[in-house]
Short mmCIF file of C-alpha atoms in Angstrom, two decimals:
data_model
loop_
_atom_site.label_atom_id
_atom_site.label_comp_id
_atom_site.label_asym_id
_atom_site.label_seq_id
_atom_site.Cartn_x
_atom_site.Cartn_y
_atom_site.Cartn_z
CA UNK A 1 282.68 191.09 93.56
CA UNK A 2 280.88 189.77 90.41
CA UNK A 3 277.23 190.01 90.35
CA UNK A 4 275.92 187.11 88.51
CA UNK A 5 277.82 184.95 91.34
CA UNK A 6 275.97 187.41 93.47
CA UNK A 7 272.79 186.33 92.01
CA UNK A 8 273.13 182.44 91.34
CA UNK A 9 273.89 182.55 95.14
CA UNK A 10 270.62 184.13 96.07
CA UNK A 11 269.07 181.43 94.01
CA UNK A 12 266.96 182.82 91.83
CA UNK A 13 265.57 181.86 88.43
CA UNK A 14 267.38 178.91 86.36
CA UNK A 15 270.60 179.10 88.50
CA UNK A 16 268.14 177.01 91.84
CA UNK A 17 268.04 173.50 90.82
CA UNK A 18 266.29 173.23 93.97
CA UNK A 19 262.86 174.36 95.16
CA UNK A 20 263.98 176.94 97.70
CA UNK A 21 261.47 177.01 101.10
CA UNK A 22 258.34 178.82 100.44
CA UNK A 23 259.25 180.25 104.30
CA UNK A 24 261.60 183.27 102.43
CA UNK A 25 261.18 185.22 99.59
CA UNK A 26 263.89 185.28 96.91
CA UNK A 27 266.16 188.53 97.21
CA UNK A 28 264.61 190.26 94.32
CA UNK A 29 261.10 190.37 95.14
CA UNK A 30 259.96 187.73 92.62
CA UNK A 31 257.97 184.99 94.84
CA UNK A 32 258.63 181.46 95.34
CA UNK A 33 255.50 180.88 93.63
CA UNK A 34 256.16 182.41 90.64
CA UNK A 35 259.10 180.23 90.53
CA UNK A 36 258.12 176.70 92.10
CA UNK A 37 253.88 177.17 91.27
CA UNK A 38 252.44 176.10 94.79
CA UNK A 39 250.39 172.34 93.75
CA UNK A 40 246.92 171.91 93.79
CA UNK A 41 245.35 172.32 97.57
CA UNK A 42 241.93 170.54 96.14
CA UNK A 43 242.92 166.96 97.37
CA UNK A 44 245.26 165.31 100.21
CA UNK A 45 246.09 162.43 101.23
CA UNK A 46 243.52 160.52 103.03
CA UNK A 47 240.56 162.31 101.08
CA UNK A 48 239.64 159.02 99.20
CA UNK A 49 240.02 156.68 102.69
CA UNK A 50 237.26 159.55 104.25
CA UNK A 51 234.87 158.78 101.09
CA UNK A 52 234.82 155.66 101.50
CA UNK A 53 234.04 155.60 105.46
CA UNK A 54 230.94 158.10 104.98
CA UNK A 55 229.48 155.47 102.54
CA UNK A 56 229.45 152.65 104.48
CA UNK A 57 228.42 153.63 108.12
CA UNK A 58 225.79 151.33 108.13
CA UNK A 59 228.52 148.49 109.20
CA UNK A 60 228.46 147.00 112.37
CA UNK A 61 228.40 148.68 115.28
CA UNK A 62 231.22 147.56 116.89
CA UNK A 63 233.48 148.77 113.77
CA UNK A 64 231.26 152.13 113.61
CA UNK A 65 233.00 153.40 116.52
CA UNK A 66 236.68 152.85 115.31
CA UNK A 67 235.60 154.65 112.12
CA UNK A 68 234.01 157.45 113.90
CA UNK A 69 237.36 157.84 115.74
CA UNK A 70 239.16 157.57 112.26
CA UNK A 71 236.73 159.74 110.62
CA UNK A 72 237.26 162.64 113.90
CA UNK A 73 241.00 162.36 113.10
CA UNK A 74 241.37 162.42 109.48
CA UNK A 75 239.16 165.93 109.69
CA UNK A 76 241.76 167.39 112.12
CA UNK A 77 244.42 166.29 109.53
CA UNK A 78 242.70 167.57 106.65
CA UNK A 79 241.71 170.89 108.22
CA UNK A 80 244.98 171.46 109.60
CA UNK A 81 247.05 170.78 105.50
CA UNK A 82 244.14 173.17 104.23
CA UNK A 83 245.00 176.02 107.21
CA UNK A 84 248.95 175.62 105.96
CA UNK A 85 248.20 175.88 102.42
CA UNK A 86 246.05 178.96 102.60
CA UNK A 87 248.21 180.81 104.80
CA UNK A 88 251.29 179.81 102.31
CA UNK A 89 249.42 180.97 99.81
CA UNK A 90 248.99 184.06 100.93
CA UNK A 91 252.67 184.94 101.64
CA UNK A 92 253.50 183.95 98.10
CA UNK A 93 250.73 186.18 97.17
CA UNK A 94 252.49 189.14 99.58
CA UNK A 95 256.25 188.81 98.82
CA UNK A 96 255.83 190.14 94.97
CA UNK A 97 255.17 189.20 91.64
CA UNK A 98 256.89 189.27 88.30
CA UNK A 99 256.58 192.18 85.92
CA UNK A 100 257.94 192.25 82.49
CA UNK A 101 259.63 194.82 81.00
CA UNK A 102 258.27 196.13 77.78
CA UNK A 103 261.08 198.20 75.47
CA UNK A 104 260.96 200.18 72.89
CA UNK A 105 263.59 202.51 70.98
CA UNK A 106 263.20 204.58 73.92
CA UNK A 107 263.22 202.21 76.91
CA UNK A 108 260.55 203.27 78.70
CA UNK A 109 259.76 200.46 80.68
CA UNK A 110 260.66 198.95 83.65
CA UNK A 111 259.98 195.91 86.11
CA UNK A 112 259.35 196.60 89.50
CA UNK A 113 261.09 195.47 92.91
CA UNK A 114 258.42 193.71 95.40
CA UNK A 115 261.48 194.64 98.33
CA UNK A 116 261.51 198.28 97.92
CA UNK A 117 259.20 199.09 101.13
CA UNK A 118 259.73 202.30 102.68
CA UNK A 119 260.68 201.13 106.10
CA UNK A 120 261.84 197.65 105.28
CA UNK A 121 259.39 196.41 108.34
CA UNK A 122 259.27 193.02 107.04
CA UNK A 123 262.88 192.76 108.08
CA UNK A 124 263.20 191.02 104.04
CA UNK A 125 266.52 191.67 102.74
CA UNK A 126 266.92 193.85 99.75
CA UNK A 127 267.94 192.42 96.62
CA UNK A 128 272.16 192.52 95.37
CA UNK A 129 271.45 194.96 93.50
CA UNK A 130 270.27 197.27 95.74
CA UNK A 131 273.45 195.80 98.13
CA UNK A 132 275.55 197.43 94.94
CA UNK A 133 273.68 200.72 94.93
CA UNK A 134 273.17 201.59 98.41
CA UNK A 135 277.07 202.60 99.24
CA UNK A 136 276.85 204.59 95.81
CA UNK A 137 273.26 206.38 96.25
CA UNK A 138 273.41 210.27 97.20
CA UNK A 139 270.97 210.19 100.16
CA UNK A 140 271.78 206.82 101.56
CA UNK A 141 269.17 205.04 99.80
CA UNK A 142 266.46 207.30 100.85
CA UNK A 143 265.72 208.41 97.15
CA UNK A 144 264.27 204.65 96.54
CA UNK A 145 261.76 204.75 99.25
CA UNK A 146 260.09 207.50 96.55
CA UNK A 147 258.66 205.51 93.92
CA UNK A 148 258.23 208.66 92.06
CA UNK A 149 262.08 209.48 91.91
CA UNK A 150 264.13 208.63 88.55
CA UNK A 151 265.93 207.08 91.28
CA UNK A 152 263.53 204.06 91.94
CA UNK A 153 262.93 204.13 88.50
CA UNK A 154 266.90 203.51 87.57
CA UNK A 155 267.09 201.00 89.87
CA UNK A 156 263.86 199.20 88.77
CA UNK A 157 265.68 198.69 85.56
CA UNK A 158 269.03 197.73 86.93
CA UNK A 159 267.09 195.46 88.66
CA UNK A 160 264.62 194.04 86.00
CA UNK A 161 268.07 193.66 83.34
CA UNK A 162 269.63 191.57 85.62
CA UNK A 163 266.98 189.06 86.35
CA UNK A 164 266.40 189.31 82.53
CA UNK A 165 269.83 188.57 81.74
CA UNK A 166 271.28 186.29 84.88
CA UNK A 167 270.65 182.53 83.35
CA UNK A 168 272.59 179.33 83.29
CA UNK A 169 274.05 180.02 80.09
CA UNK A 170 275.22 182.67 80.86
CA UNK A 171 278.44 183.65 78.68
CA UNK A 172 281.69 184.92 80.02
CA UNK A 173 280.65 188.34 78.06
CA UNK A 174 277.59 188.68 79.52
CA UNK A 175 279.20 187.91 83.10
CA UNK A 176 281.14 190.75 82.60
CA UNK A 177 277.93 192.48 82.60
CA UNK A 178 277.06 192.64 85.79
CA UNK A 179 280.48 193.35 87.92
CA UNK A 180 279.78 195.82 90.67
CA UNK A 181 281.04 198.63 88.87
CA UNK A 182 278.49 197.75 86.17
CA UNK A 183 275.75 198.03 88.00
CA UNK A 184 276.64 201.13 89.45
CA UNK A 185 277.58 203.14 85.44
CA UNK A 186 274.56 201.02 84.31
CA UNK A 187 272.40 202.81 87.30
CA UNK A 188 273.41 206.05 86.73
CA UNK A 189 273.29 206.03 83.23
CA UNK A 190 269.28 204.92 83.83
CA UNK A 191 269.38 207.94 86.18
CA UNK A 192 270.12 210.45 83.17
CA UNK A 193 267.57 208.80 81.14
CA UNK A 194 264.72 208.99 83.80
CA UNK A 195 265.65 212.48 85.13
CA UNK A 196 266.30 214.05 81.88
CA UNK A 197 263.58 212.26 79.00
CA UNK A 198 260.22 214.47 78.41
CA UNK A 199 260.36 215.83 82.28
CA UNK A 200 259.18 219.06 82.55
CA UNK A 201 260.62 222.30 85.02
CA UNK A 202 259.78 225.70 85.25
CA UNK A 203 262.25 226.06 82.35
CA UNK A 204 260.55 224.30 79.69
CA UNK A 205 257.27 225.92 80.90
CA UNK A 206 258.75 229.08 79.90
CA UNK A 207 260.08 227.72 76.64
CA UNK A 208 257.57 225.81 74.97
CA UNK A 209 254.56 226.93 77.33
CA UNK A 210 251.22 224.45 76.38
CA UNK A 211 252.85 222.76 73.79
CA UNK A 212 254.08 218.82 74.17
CA UNK A 213 257.64 217.91 75.45
CA UNK A 214 259.43 216.48 72.86
CA UNK A 215 261.46 213.33 73.82
CA UNK A 216 265.31 212.78 73.15
CA UNK A 217 266.03 213.35 69.52
CA UNK A 218 267.87 210.26 69.38
CA UNK A 219 267.27 207.35 71.87
CA UNK A 220 268.28 204.62 70.32
CA UNK A 221 269.59 201.61 72.20
CA UNK A 222 268.62 203.51 76.23
CA UNK A 223 266.71 200.74 78.35
CA UNK A 224 266.27 198.56 74.80
CA UNK A 225 266.50 194.67 75.82
CA UNK A 226 267.85 194.84 72.41
CA UNK A 227 271.25 196.24 73.25
CA UNK A 228 271.64 194.95 76.78
CA UNK A 229 275.38 196.59 77.07
CA UNK A 230 275.56 200.25 77.27
CA UNK A 231 278.44 200.42 75.65
CA UNK A 232 277.69 198.86 72.34
CA UNK A 233 274.35 200.50 70.40
CA UNK A 234 273.66 202.85 72.82
CA UNK A 235 273.52 206.71 71.51
CA UNK A 236 276.10 209.18 72.75
CA UNK A 237 278.10 206.50 74.50
CA UNK A 238 281.44 206.08 73.87
CA UNK A 239 283.48 203.21 76.43
CA UNK A 240 287.10 202.74 76.92
CA UNK A 241 287.29 199.35 75.20
CA UNK A 242 289.73 197.37 77.67
CA UNK A 243 287.79 198.60 80.93
CA UNK A 244 284.43 199.45 78.84
CA UNK A 245 283.78 202.32 81.31
CA UNK A 246 282.04 205.48 79.74
CA UNK A 247 284.14 208.32 78.97
CA UNK A 248 282.24 210.06 76.74
CA UNK A 249 278.49 211.33 76.62
CA UNK A 250 277.14 212.95 73.56
CA UNK A 251 274.16 214.77 74.12
CA UNK A 252 275.01 217.64 71.64
CA UNK A 253 271.53 219.07 70.85
CA UNK A 254 269.22 216.53 71.66
CA UNK A 255 266.23 217.67 73.15
CA UNK A 256 267.12 217.02 76.83
CA UNK A 257 264.75 218.18 79.47
CA UNK A 258 264.39 217.92 82.94
CA UNK A 259 267.90 218.56 85.52
CA UNK A 260 271.25 216.64 84.08
CA UNK A 261 271.32 214.38 87.87
CA UNK A 262 273.82 214.40 90.21
CA UNK A 263 274.32 210.93 89.91
CA UNK A 264 276.02 211.49 86.45
CA UNK A 265 279.27 212.03 88.54
CA UNK A 266 278.88 208.19 89.11
CA UNK A 267 280.70 207.96 86.06
CA UNK A 268 283.83 207.82 87.50
CA UNK A 269 286.40 207.67 84.20
CA UNK A 270 283.93 209.97 82.04
CA UNK A 271 286.43 212.08 79.50
CA UNK A 272 283.91 214.06 77.98
CA UNK A 273 280.25 215.27 78.69
CA UNK A 274 278.55 217.71 75.97
CA UNK A 275 275.43 219.20 76.70
CA UNK A 276 275.47 221.79 73.88
CA UNK A 277 271.73 223.13 73.40
CA UNK A 278 269.59 221.67 75.66
CA UNK A 279 266.60 221.63 77.74
CA UNK A 280 268.09 220.60 81.08
CA UNK A 281 267.34 223.05 83.91
CA UNK A 282 269.86 222.65 86.32
CA UNK A 283 270.05 225.89 89.12
CA UNK A 284 272.52 226.75 92.19
CA UNK A 285 275.10 224.54 93.85
CA UNK A 286 272.41 221.75 93.92
CA UNK A 287 272.79 221.68 90.15
CA UNK A 288 276.25 222.37 89.67
CA UNK A 289 278.69 221.45 92.27
CA UNK A 290 278.40 217.66 90.83
CA UNK A 291 280.62 218.83 88.32
CA UNK A 292 283.17 219.37 89.75
CA UNK A 293 283.51 215.58 90.73
CA UNK A 294 284.12 214.93 87.11
CA UNK A 295 287.50 214.99 88.05
CA UNK A 296 288.97 212.76 84.93
CA UNK A 297 287.05 215.27 82.78
CA UNK A 298 288.91 216.37 79.81
CA UNK A 299 286.23 218.43 78.06
CA UNK A 300 283.12 219.82 79.29
CA UNK A 301 280.44 221.44 76.83
CA UNK A 302 277.73 223.42 78.34
CA UNK A 303 276.88 225.40 76.19
CA UNK A 304 273.21 227.15 75.41
CA UNK A 305 272.19 225.01 78.11
CA UNK A 306 270.13 226.52 81.49
CA UNK A 307 272.78 225.80 84.13
CA UNK A 308 272.01 228.51 86.38
CA UNK A 309 273.57 230.35 88.98
CA UNK A 310 272.51 233.38 90.32
CA UNK A 311 275.70 234.55 92.25
CA UNK A 312 278.80 233.09 91.87
CA UNK A 313 279.19 233.24 88.47
CA UNK A 314 280.95 230.04 86.99
CA UNK A 315 280.67 227.77 89.81
CA UNK A 316 283.90 227.48 91.54
CA UNK A 317 283.39 223.53 91.62
CA UNK A 318 284.95 223.31 88.26
CA UNK A 319 288.33 224.37 89.32
CA UNK A 320 288.60 220.88 90.81
CA UNK A 321 288.46 219.57 87.04
CA UNK A 322 292.48 220.02 86.81
CA UNK A 323 292.53 217.48 83.20
CA UNK A 324 290.05 220.20 81.62
CA UNK A 325 291.61 221.09 78.41
CA UNK A 326 287.99 222.33 76.50
CA UNK A 327 285.48 224.19 78.53
CA UNK A 328 282.25 226.03 77.02
CA UNK A 329 279.86 227.43 79.88
CA UNK A 330 278.38 230.21 77.62
CA UNK A 331 275.17 231.14 77.21
CA UNK A 332 274.36 229.14 80.42
CA UNK A 333 272.87 231.84 82.49
CA UNK A 334 275.48 231.86 84.93
CA UNK A 335 275.66 235.07 86.87
CA UNK A 336 277.11 236.29 89.28
CA UNK A 337 281.13 238.00 90.35
CA UNK A 338 283.78 235.70 88.71
CA UNK A 339 286.30 234.12 91.49
CA UNK A 340 289.68 234.41 91.46
CA UNK A 341 290.40 230.66 92.56
CA UNK A 342 288.72 229.74 89.17
CA UNK A 343 291.52 229.91 87.41
CA UNK A 344 293.81 228.32 89.09
CA UNK A 345 293.56 225.12 88.72
CA UNK A 346 293.54 224.76 84.67
CA UNK A 347 297.18 224.39 83.44
CA UNK A 348 295.78 222.62 80.49
CA UNK A 349 292.80 224.03 79.58
CA UNK A 350 293.16 225.15 75.94
CA UNK A 351 289.59 226.36 75.15
CA UNK A 352 287.66 228.83 77.17
CA UNK A 353 284.08 229.76 76.18
CA UNK A 354 282.16 231.68 78.78
CA UNK A 355 280.64 234.44 76.70
CA UNK A 356 276.73 235.49 76.64
CA UNK A 357 276.70 235.75 80.71
CA UNK A 358 276.49 238.20 83.67
CA UNK A 359 279.58 238.44 85.50
CA UNK A 360 279.49 241.60 85.94
CA UNK A 361 283.42 241.93 87.76
CA UNK A 362 286.42 241.71 85.89
CA UNK A 363 288.20 239.49 84.61
CA UNK A 364 290.98 237.67 87.88
CA UNK A 365 293.71 236.62 85.75
CA UNK A 366 296.42 237.84 88.45
CA UNK A 367 296.62 234.42 90.07
CA UNK A 368 295.73 232.81 87.04
CA UNK A 369 297.39 229.52 86.31
CA UNK A 370 296.19 228.74 82.15
CA UNK A 371 299.67 228.29 80.47
CA UNK A 372 298.04 226.43 77.87
CA UNK A 373 294.90 228.68 76.90
CA UNK A 374 294.60 229.39 73.44
CA UNK A 375 291.47 230.08 72.43
CA UNK A 376 289.22 232.64 74.89
CA UNK A 377 285.36 233.64 74.23
CA UNK A 378 284.45 235.89 76.44
CA UNK A 379 281.83 238.18 74.46
CA UNK A 380 278.74 240.03 76.27
CA UNK A 381 279.36 239.39 80.06
CA UNK A 382 279.34 242.82 81.97
CA UNK A 383 283.00 242.24 82.72
CA UNK A 384 284.78 245.36 83.58
CA UNK A 385 288.10 246.48 84.17
CA UNK A 386 291.33 246.43 82.31
CA UNK A 387 293.17 244.58 79.90
CA UNK A 388 296.02 244.59 81.80
CA UNK A 389 296.73 240.64 82.78
CA UNK A 390 294.97 239.13 80.05
CA UNK A 391 298.27 237.99 77.87
CA UNK A 392 300.87 238.51 80.61
CA UNK A 393 298.79 235.35 82.05
CA UNK A 394 297.80 233.21 78.88
CA UNK A 395 301.06 233.31 76.71
CA UNK A 396 300.38 231.30 74.16
CA UNK A 397 296.47 232.68 73.22
CA UNK A 398 295.70 232.85 69.68
CA UNK A 399 292.29 233.81 68.87
CA UNK A 400 290.62 236.45 71.57
CA UNK A 401 287.00 237.64 71.54
CA UNK A 402 285.89 239.85 73.80
CA UNK A 403 283.22 241.57 72.03
CA UNK A 404 280.54 243.84 73.73
CA UNK A 405 281.80 244.63 76.84
CA UNK A 406 280.96 248.43 77.18
CA UNK A 407 282.62 248.81 80.61
CA UNK A 408 286.07 247.56 79.46
CA UNK A 409 287.83 250.24 79.09
CA UNK A 410 292.06 251.58 79.57
CA UNK A 411 293.87 250.67 76.59
CA UNK A 412 295.34 247.43 74.16
CA UNK A 413 297.85 246.45 76.08
CA UNK A 414 301.70 247.73 74.78
CA UNK A 415 303.50 244.74 75.12
CA UNK A 416 301.39 242.36 72.97
CA UNK A 417 303.99 241.11 70.94
CA UNK A 418 305.95 240.26 73.32
CA UNK A 419 303.44 238.74 75.74
CA UNK A 420 301.17 236.71 72.91
CA UNK A 421 303.91 236.30 70.31
CA UNK A 422 301.70 234.03 68.67
CA UNK A 423 298.25 235.62 68.49
CA UNK A 424 296.18 235.17 65.14
CA UNK A 425 293.17 236.61 65.32
CA UNK A 426 291.94 239.40 68.48
CA UNK A 427 288.48 241.17 68.86
CA UNK A 428 287.32 243.95 70.97
CA UNK A 429 284.95 245.72 69.35
CA UNK A 430 281.47 247.30 71.14
CA UNK A 431 283.96 248.31 74.14
CA UNK A 432 285.33 251.35 75.76
CA UNK A 433 288.93 250.84 75.08
CA UNK A 434 291.19 254.09 74.50
CA UNK A 435 294.61 254.92 74.05
CA UNK A 436 296.45 253.84 70.80
CA UNK A 437 296.36 251.25 68.75
CA UNK A 438 300.11 249.63 69.95
CA UNK A 439 302.46 248.93 67.53
CA UNK A 440 303.03 245.73 68.67
CA UNK A 441 300.42 244.00 68.22
CA UNK A 442 301.20 245.46 64.49
CA UNK A 443 303.95 243.27 65.00
CA UNK A 444 302.67 239.86 65.57
CA UNK A 445 304.21 237.99 62.46
CA UNK A 446 300.82 235.58 62.48
CA UNK A 447 298.22 237.82 63.41
CA UNK A 448 295.16 237.07 60.32
CA UNK A 449 292.10 239.69 61.84
CA UNK A 450 291.65 242.48 63.88
CA UNK A 451 288.56 244.24 64.83
CA UNK A 452 288.80 247.06 66.85
CA UNK A 453 285.72 249.14 65.95
CA UNK A 454 282.98 250.80 67.93
CA UNK A 455 285.73 252.23 70.93
CA UNK A 456 287.40 255.46 71.77
CA UNK A 457 290.49 254.68 70.17
CA UNK A 458 292.66 257.65 69.26
CA UNK A 459 295.89 258.37 66.69
CA UNK A 460 297.04 256.99 63.57
CA UNK A 461 297.45 253.47 62.03
CA UNK A 462 300.31 252.24 62.86
CA UNK A 463 302.66 251.71 59.86
CA UNK A 464 303.58 248.66 60.69
CA UNK A 465 300.88 246.65 59.78
CA UNK A 466 302.02 246.86 56.17
CA UNK A 467 304.45 244.06 57.01
CA UNK A 468 302.30 241.86 57.66
CA UNK A 469 301.78 239.46 54.94
CA UNK A 470 299.00 237.14 56.46
CA UNK A 471 296.87 239.83 57.55
CA UNK A 472 293.50 239.37 55.99
CA UNK A 473 291.17 241.58 58.15
CA UNK A 474 291.65 244.79 59.73
CA UNK A 475 288.30 246.85 60.85
CA UNK A 476 288.92 250.22 62.88
CA UNK A 477 286.19 252.36 62.12
CA UNK A 478 283.87 254.25 65.08
CA UNK A 479 287.01 255.23 66.97
CA UNK A 480 288.61 258.70 66.89
CA UNK A 481 291.69 257.63 64.76
CA UNK A 482 293.25 259.85 62.57
CA UNK A 483 295.68 260.87 59.61
CA UNK A 484 296.47 258.97 56.52
CA UNK A 485 296.13 254.67 55.87
CA UNK A 486 299.82 253.61 55.51
CA UNK A 487 300.55 252.89 51.71
CA UNK A 488 302.62 249.77 52.72
CA UNK A 489 299.47 248.39 54.45
CA UNK A 490 297.25 249.75 51.57
CA UNK A 491 299.85 247.33 49.30
CA UNK A 492 298.76 244.69 50.77
CA UNK A 493 294.54 244.47 49.67
CA UNK A 494 293.83 241.64 47.76
CA UNK A 495 294.63 240.90 45.00
CA UNK A 496 298.21 241.93 45.50
CA UNK A 497 297.87 240.39 49.00
CA UNK A 498 295.78 239.16 51.79
CA UNK A 499 294.19 242.05 52.71
CA UNK A 500 290.25 241.55 52.03
CA UNK A 501 288.67 243.78 54.64
CA UNK A 502 290.03 247.08 55.84
CA UNK A 503 287.34 249.28 57.38
CA UNK A 504 288.03 252.47 58.59
CA UNK A 505 286.09 256.36 59.28
CA UNK A 506 287.12 257.17 56.05
CA UNK A 507 283.87 258.88 54.37
CA UNK A 508 282.95 262.88 53.97
CA UNK A 509 280.07 263.22 55.92
CA UNK A 510 278.36 266.70 55.24
CA UNK A 511 281.40 268.27 54.19
CA UNK A 512 283.58 267.04 56.74
CA UNK A 513 286.93 265.28 55.65
CA UNK A 514 287.32 262.00 56.79
CA UNK A 515 288.86 261.28 59.95
CA UNK A 516 291.69 259.06 58.50
CA UNK A 517 291.90 259.63 54.46
CA UNK A 518 291.80 256.30 52.61
CA UNK A 519 290.03 255.72 48.69
CA UNK A 520 288.23 252.86 48.09
CA UNK A 521 291.26 251.35 45.90
CA UNK A 522 292.34 250.44 49.77
CA UNK A 523 289.41 250.59 52.00
CA UNK A 524 287.01 248.12 51.47
CA UNK A 525 284.39 250.35 53.74
CA UNK A 526 283.55 253.43 55.35
CA UNK A 527 282.58 254.45 58.64
CA UNK A 528 279.28 252.81 60.63
CA UNK A 529 278.02 251.21 57.58
CA UNK A 530 280.77 248.47 57.21
CA UNK A 531 279.33 247.58 61.37
CA UNK A 532 275.79 247.51 60.03
CA UNK A 533 276.11 245.81 56.90
CA UNK A 534 277.43 242.47 58.37
CA UNK A 535 280.73 243.09 56.78
CA UNK A 536 282.54 240.97 60.00
CA UNK A 537 279.45 238.85 60.58
CA UNK A 538 280.61 236.29 58.10
CA UNK A 539 283.56 235.38 59.32
CA UNK A 540 282.38 234.51 62.63
#
């Protein structure tokens, strides 16, 4: 259904060519007195006769009686007319009055609707906008009864927007703004705005204390009358050029506060949602599970925004996003054990960033379906257990960083070369890995970066590393390695080769011989100082 047709059917504004009956208010809460002003009630038919007869009361007695009854009849008629006029005026005043929408770059203006009373006891029908949105209201429309809610404010905006732009000169392009799907889309966007624009929460109270909340860093076009089409000029929005459905919301580092509303899931065509580095405070199932309804999402970035769980870890609702390719949930305050079901439905996932949270569990990859995963970042996550299934269940891995997980134990998988032949960068620092460095790691032809410092690895450095012509970094200090650095590996050190950083426990301390013999012409750094001087920080 086209909303413009519904609007004109309602007989509102310039589209209505004849004055409607004053016995019914219009469907948008605008009184008939606004559309068609009531005539001056100061004069009525018969007033001149009344005046004339009143001033000729000294005429003949035979006419006086007739005039008396005539005057009495006129007074009755006038009284009835006055009573009707007063009643009509009172009804018009009670049926609502228009208010204009103020707009600025932030778009904080809204226009009230007179028909959104709590119980609708008057029997007055809701507006066409309400009738379109009610089936999509997450609480069945009850949210519109609270006039302080962001949903009510969003409804007001959409109604006012419809009133402002529906005219007899509406073009085809303008009519397209008022299809049912566009009304729902605009409502969802207005909900996002009112729920996240300078809205205080427990989180903002903690982060900003008594400081005033800042507005969005960029709100260009949002709810601004100069930009009636959300697909043209609204910051952070990209729409499909054919369907005009929103396919991308990019709010990265845009100072969103409040709570990201579940009405966001009404944007069914959304493919990219970027909320990286904001202050929206979404807690528990209510704050997170709606994300699973965005089933067309291909990219979801929540990193450094407080999407909080207490005992679920990464919400299993995200497993419904079967089209996901990129997922960043790092440093979101997700807490709790990772569930095996989470990883079963991501066949297209390429990028997974999940570090900086507290999972306090193993990485449940035994039943995972991650054939396309190339980039995995799970540092500082309280993971424990072994890496036994890591590369078997993700054979396409190119880069794996799982640093600062001291409860990760066991050895590096011995069949890494066969299970992950495309590896280019691995990092398992500050863990508790034991065993030897498997030669299969050193036999991966495209390997470029290896960080293994601060573990409990033993044995010698595999000679196979000397065949890695593309190796740029190999850091192995603070382990229990012994022996001599292979001469073939030293030959790859720059400027002869591409190896820029080669570090190991090669210093003599208090007369005690180095654990690994490696002179300064080969090793770029020796011992714990290689970690503390930030030698690896620039590359990461």
